Amino acid sequence: MLILKNLHKTYPNGVHAINDVTLAIPNGVFGLLGPNGAGKSSLMRTIATLQEPDSGSIHFDGVDVVKDKACLRRQLGYLPQDFGVYPKVSALELLNHFAVLKGLTHKGERREMVEGLLHQTNLWEARKRAIASYSGGMRQRFGIAQALLGAPRLVIVDEPTAGLDPDERNRFLNLLARIGEHVVVILSTHIVEDVTDLCPRMAMIGRGRVLLQGRPQTAIDTL
Ligand code: ADP
Ligand code: ADP
């Protein structure tokens, strides 16, 4: 369970990007819905400990995330919006490389983890191809494989479906649903259907505030 209480963040330019956000996020895929500029990325970067809130608290499974960043980082998988990949390297090579950086130094364990993730994300057949040759959907699935290294218990994915065609999108959302059976997944999106198709719970964000939250259909019907 991830619990945000009265979070605030104002950037030096005066934009109040997170304005008194309070949310309780259980296991499963939680949809963070809002238009561009609503504050979704700001909220996700703050949860991911890439920036500090000005005030308020974040607790993950009882641990104070603002005070104990290292603890959260060990449990975090983060797929940023502008995820960049190294084009001429294969998925297998790059995942192995990230796995070593994650501290998976035992060769057998590393292989098991990397091969498992390539299967889970449906990239096994393409594992030896350069990532540069991948479609948008394959790149996003590679991004998820990378985020899942180290078996995180909190997975954050920022606008992953933007630019995917319908097949790619469905495949990607199904993958997230399976991941959400075990851990907390936060999906940010500006596409209403991502949330209604996939998320048991959601919050709508606008100008840094939580405008409504709950089960998608119930919440959206109140609009
Ligand atoms: P979203 O992810 O929903 O598009 P963002 O969190 O990226 O929203 O942005 C929320 C608001 O904060 C926007 O007005 C944006 O211009 C502003 N903003 C985002 N990051 C910064 C930053 N590093 N410095 C100043 N303003 C920022
Ligand atoms: P997505 O974009 O959702 O990953 P596909 O997996 O169907 O959609 O991939 C789109 C393109 O990538 C297709 O042209 C397909 O030929 C190629 N491709 C997909 N999977 C593989 C694979 N395992 N090996 C080789 N090429 C693949």
Coordinates of C-alpha atoms and ligand atoms in Angstrom, one line a residue:
M1 CA 0.0 0.0 0.0
L2 CA 1.3 3.4 -1.0
I3 CA -0.1 6.3 1.0
L4 CA 0.3 10.0 0.0
K5 CA -0.8 12.7 2.5
N6 CA -1.2 16.4 1.8
L7 CA 1.6 16.5 -0.8
H8 CA 2.7 19.8 -2.2
K9 CA 5.4 20.7 -4.7
T10 CA 5.9 24.2 -6.3
Y11 CA 8.7 24.6 -8.8
P12 CA 11.0 27.6 -8.8
N13 CA 9.0 29.1 -11.6
G14 CA 6.0 29.3 -9.3
V15 CA 4.0 26.4 -10.8
H16 CA 2.2 24.6 -8.0
A17 CA 2.4 21.2 -9.7
I18 CA 1.3 19.0 -6.8
N19 CA -1.4 20.7 -4.7
D20 CA -2.5 19.0 -1.5
V21 CA -2.6 15.4 -3.0
T22 CA -3.9 12.7 -0.6
L23 CA -4.3 9.2 -2.0
A24 CA -4.2 5.6 -0.8
I25 CA -3.0 3.2 -3.5
P26 CA -3.4 -0.6 -2.9
N27 CA -2.0 -3.5 -5.0
G28 CA -3.3 -3.6 -8.5
V29 CA -3.0 -1.1 -11.4
F30 CA -3.9 2.3 -10.2
G31 CA -4.8 4.8 -13.0
L32 CA -3.6 8.4 -12.7
L33 CA -5.7 10.2 -15.3
G34 CA -5.2 13.8 -16.4
P35 CA -4.5 16.1 -19.3
N36 CA -1.0 17.2 -20.2
G37 CA 0.4 19.5 -17.6
A38 CA -2.0 18.2 -14.9
G39 CA 1.0 17.1 -12.7
K40 CA 1.1 13.4 -13.3
S41 CA 4.8 13.3 -14.0
S42 CA 5.6 15.6 -11.1
L43 CA 3.7 13.2 -8.8
M44 CA 5.4 10.1 -10.1
R45 CA 8.9 11.6 -9.9
T46 CA 8.1 12.6 -6.4
I47 CA 7.0 9.1 -5.4
A48 CA 10.0 7.7 -7.2
T49 CA 12.2 9.9 -5.0
L50 CA 13.7 11.8 -8.0
Q51 CA 12.5 15.0 -6.4
E52 CA 11.4 16.0 -2.9
P53 CA 7.9 17.3 -2.0
D54 CA 7.9 20.7 -0.3
S55 CA 5.5 19.2 2.4
G56 CA 3.4 16.2 3.0
S57 CA 4.3 12.6 3.4
I58 CA 4.7 9.4 1.4
H59 CA 4.6 6.0 3.0
F60 CA 5.1 2.6 1.2
D61 CA 4.3 -0.4 3.3
G62 CA 4.8 1.6 6.4
V63 CA 8.2 3.0 5.4
D64 CA 8.6 6.8 5.2
V65 CA 9.7 7.3 1.6
V66 CA 10.9 10.9 2.0
K67 CA 13.2 10.0 4.9
D68 CA 14.3 6.6 3.7
K69 CA 14.8 7.0 -0.1
A70 CA 17.2 4.0 -0.4
C71 CA 14.6 1.6 1.0
L72 CA 12.0 2.7 -1.6
R73 CA 14.5 2.7 -4.4
R74 CA 15.3 -1.0 -3.8
Q75 CA 11.7 -1.8 -4.3
L76 CA 11.0 0.5 -7.2
G77 CA 10.6 -0.1 -10.9
Y78 CA 10.2 3.1 -12.9
L79 CA 9.5 3.5 -16.6
P80 CA 9.7 7.3 -17.3
Q81 CA 7.9 9.0 -20.1
D82 CA 11.0 9.8 -22.1
F83 CA 12.6 6.4 -21.6
G84 CA 15.6 6.3 -23.8
V85 CA 17.2 3.1 -25.1
Y86 CA 20.6 2.3 -26.5
P87 CA 19.8 1.5 -30.1
K88 CA 22.5 -0.9 -31.3
V89 CA 22.4 -3.2 -28.3
S90 CA 20.1 -6.2 -28.1
A91 CA 17.5 -6.6 -25.4
L92 CA 19.3 -9.5 -23.9
E93 CA 22.6 -7.6 -23.6
L94 CA 21.0 -4.5 -22.2
L95 CA 18.9 -6.3 -19.6
N96 CA 22.0 -8.3 -18.5
H97 CA 23.9 -5.0 -18.1
F98 CA 21.1 -3.4 -16.1
A99 CA 20.8 -6.6 -14.0
V100 CA 24.5 -6.3 -13.0
L101 CA 24.0 -2.6 -12.1
K102 CA 21.0 -3.7 -10.0
G103 CA 23.3 -5.9 -8.0
L104 CA 22.3 -9.3 -9.6
T105 CA 25.9 -10.5 -9.6
H106 CA 25.1 -14.2 -9.3
K107 CA 25.2 -15.5 -12.9
G108 CA 22.6 -18.2 -12.5
E109 CA 20.1 -15.9 -10.7
R110 CA 20.7 -13.2 -13.2
R111 CA 20.1 -15.4 -16.2
E112 CA 16.9 -16.8 -14.6
M113 CA 15.6 -13.2 -14.0
V114 CA 16.5 -11.9 -17.4
E115 CA 15.2 -14.9 -19.3
G116 CA 12.0 -14.9 -17.3
L117 CA 11.4 -11.2 -18.0
L118 CA 12.0 -11.6 -21.8
H119 CA 9.4 -14.4 -21.8
Q120 CA 7.0 -12.4 -19.6
T121 CA 7.2 -9.3 -22.0
N122 CA 7.0 -11.5 -25.1
L123 CA 10.4 -10.4 -26.3
W124 CA 12.1 -13.8 -26.1
E125 CA 12.1 -14.4 -29.9
A126 CA 13.4 -10.9 -30.5
R127 CA 15.9 -10.9 -27.6
K128 CA 19.0 -10.9 -29.8
R129 CA 17.8 -8.1 -32.1
A130 CA 19.0 -4.5 -31.7
I131 CA 16.5 -2.5 -29.8
A132 CA 16.7 0.1 -32.6
S133 CA 14.8 -2.4 -34.8
Y134 CA 11.9 -2.7 -32.3
S135 CA 8.4 -1.3 -32.8
G136 CA 7.1 1.2 -30.3
G137 CA 5.2 -1.5 -28.5
M138 CA 8.3 -3.7 -28.2
R139 CA 10.3 -0.8 -26.9
Q140 CA 7.7 -0.1 -24.2
R141 CA 7.7 -3.8 -23.3
F142 CA 11.4 -3.7 -23.1
G143 CA 11.1 -0.7 -20.8
I144 CA 8.8 -2.7 -18.5
A145 CA 11.2 -5.7 -18.5
Q146 CA 14.0 -3.3 -17.5
A147 CA 11.7 -1.8 -14.8
L148 CA 10.9 -5.2 -13.4
L149 CA 14.6 -6.2 -12.8
G150 CA 15.1 -6.8 -9.1
A151 CA 11.4 -7.8 -8.6
P152 CA 10.1 -4.4 -7.5
R153 CA 7.0 -4.1 -5.3
L154 CA 6.1 -0.7 -6.7
V155 CA 6.0 -0.2 -10.4
I156 CA 5.5 3.3 -11.9
V157 CA 4.8 3.8 -15.6
D158 CA 4.4 7.3 -17.0
E159 CA 2.2 7.7 -20.1
P160 CA 3.3 4.3 -21.6
T161 CA 0.5 4.0 -24.2
A162 CA 0.9 7.4 -25.9
G163 CA 1.9 6.6 -29.5
L164 CA 1.0 2.9 -29.5
D165 CA -1.4 1.4 -32.0
P166 CA -4.5 -0.5 -30.7
D167 CA -2.9 -3.9 -30.8
E168 CA 0.3 -2.7 -29.1
R169 CA -1.7 -0.9 -26.5
N170 CA -3.9 -3.9 -25.6
R171 CA -0.8 -6.1 -25.3
F172 CA 0.8 -3.6 -23.1
L173 CA -2.2 -3.1 -20.9
N174 CA -2.6 -6.9 -20.5
L175 CA 1.0 -7.1 -19.4
L176 CA 0.4 -4.4 -16.8
A177 CA -2.7 -6.2 -15.5
R178 CA -0.6 -9.3 -14.9
I179 CA 2.0 -7.4 -13.1
G180 CA -0.7 -5.7 -11.0
E181 CA -1.8 -9.1 -9.7
H182 CA 1.2 -9.0 -7.4
V183 CA 2.4 -5.5 -6.8
V184 CA 1.4 -1.8 -6.8
V185 CA 1.4 -0.5 -10.3
I186 CA 0.7 3.2 -11.0
L187 CA -0.2 4.0 -14.6
S188 CA -0.3 7.6 -15.7
T189 CA -2.2 8.4 -18.8
H190 CA -4.3 11.1 -20.5
I191 CA -6.4 8.4 -22.2
V192 CA -9.7 7.7 -20.4
E193 CA -10.0 4.1 -21.9
D194 CA -6.6 3.1 -20.4
V195 CA -8.2 3.6 -17.0
T196 CA -11.7 2.2 -17.7
D197 CA -10.3 -0.8 -19.5
L198 CA -7.7 -1.7 -17.0
C199 CA -7.7 -0.1 -13.6
P200 CA -9.8 -1.2 -10.6
R201 CA -9.1 2.2 -9.0
M202 CA -8.2 5.6 -10.3
A203 CA -7.7 9.3 -9.5
M204 CA -8.3 12.1 -11.9
I205 CA -5.7 14.9 -11.6
G206 CA -6.0 18.5 -12.8
R207 CA -3.8 21.5 -12.1
G208 CA -2.0 19.5 -9.4
R209 CA -5.1 18.5 -7.5
V210 CA -7.1 15.2 -7.1
L211 CA -10.4 16.1 -8.8
L212 CA -12.0 12.7 -8.1
Q213 CA -11.0 9.2 -7.2
G214 CA -12.5 5.7 -6.8
R215 CA -13.6 3.0 -9.2
P216 CA -13.3 4.3 -12.8
Q217 CA -16.9 3.9 -13.9
T218 CA -18.4 5.3 -10.7
A219 CA -16.0 8.2 -10.7
I220 CA -16.5 9.1 -14.3
D221 CA -20.3 8.8 -14.0
T222 CA -20.2 11.6 -11.4
L223 CA -18.7 14.0 -14.0
Ligands
ADP1 P1 1.9 15.9 -16.7 O1 2.8 14.8 -16.4 O2 0.5 15.7 -16.1 O3 1.9 16.4 -18.1 P2 3.8 17.6 -15.3 O4 4.0 17.1 -13.9 O5 4.8 17.3 -16.3 O6 2.3 17.2 -15.8 O7 3.7 19.2 -15.2 C1 2.8 19.8 -14.3 C2 3.1 21.3 -14.4 O8 4.4 21.6 -13.8 C3 3.1 21.9 -15.8 O9 2.6 23.2 -15.7 C4 4.6 21.9 -16.1 O10 4.9 22.9 -17.1 C5 5.2 22.2 -14.8 N1 6.6 21.6 -14.6 C6 6.9 20.3 -14.7 N2 8.2 20.1 -14.4 C7 8.7 21.3 -14.2 C8 10.0 21.7 -13.8 N3 11.0 20.8 -13.6 N4 10.2 23.0 -13.6 C9 9.2 23.9 -13.7 N5 7.9 23.5 -14.0 C10 7.7 22.3 -14.3
ADP2 P1 4.2 -4.5 -30.9 O1 4.5 -3.3 -31.5 O2 3.0 -4.5 -30.0 O3 5.3 -5.2 -30.2 P2 4.4 -6.7 -32.6 O4 5.0 -7.5 -31.5 O5 3.5 -7.4 -33.5 O6 3.7 -5.5 -32.1 O7 5.7 -6.2 -33.5 C1 5.6 -5.3 -34.5 C2 6.7 -5.6 -35.5 O8 7.8 -6.1 -34.9 C3 6.2 -6.5 -36.6 O9 6.6 -6.0 -37.9 C4 6.9 -7.8 -36.3 O10 7.4 -8.4 -37.5 C5 8.1 -7.4 -35.5 N1 8.3 -8.4 -34.4 C6 7.5 -8.6 -33.4 N2 7.9 -9.6 -32.6 C7 8.9 -10.1 -33.2 C8 9.8 -11.2 -32.9 N3 9.6 -11.9 -31.8 N4 10.9 -11.4 -33.7 C9 11.0 -10.6 -34.8 N5 10.3 -9.6 -35.1 C10 9.2 -9.4 -34.4

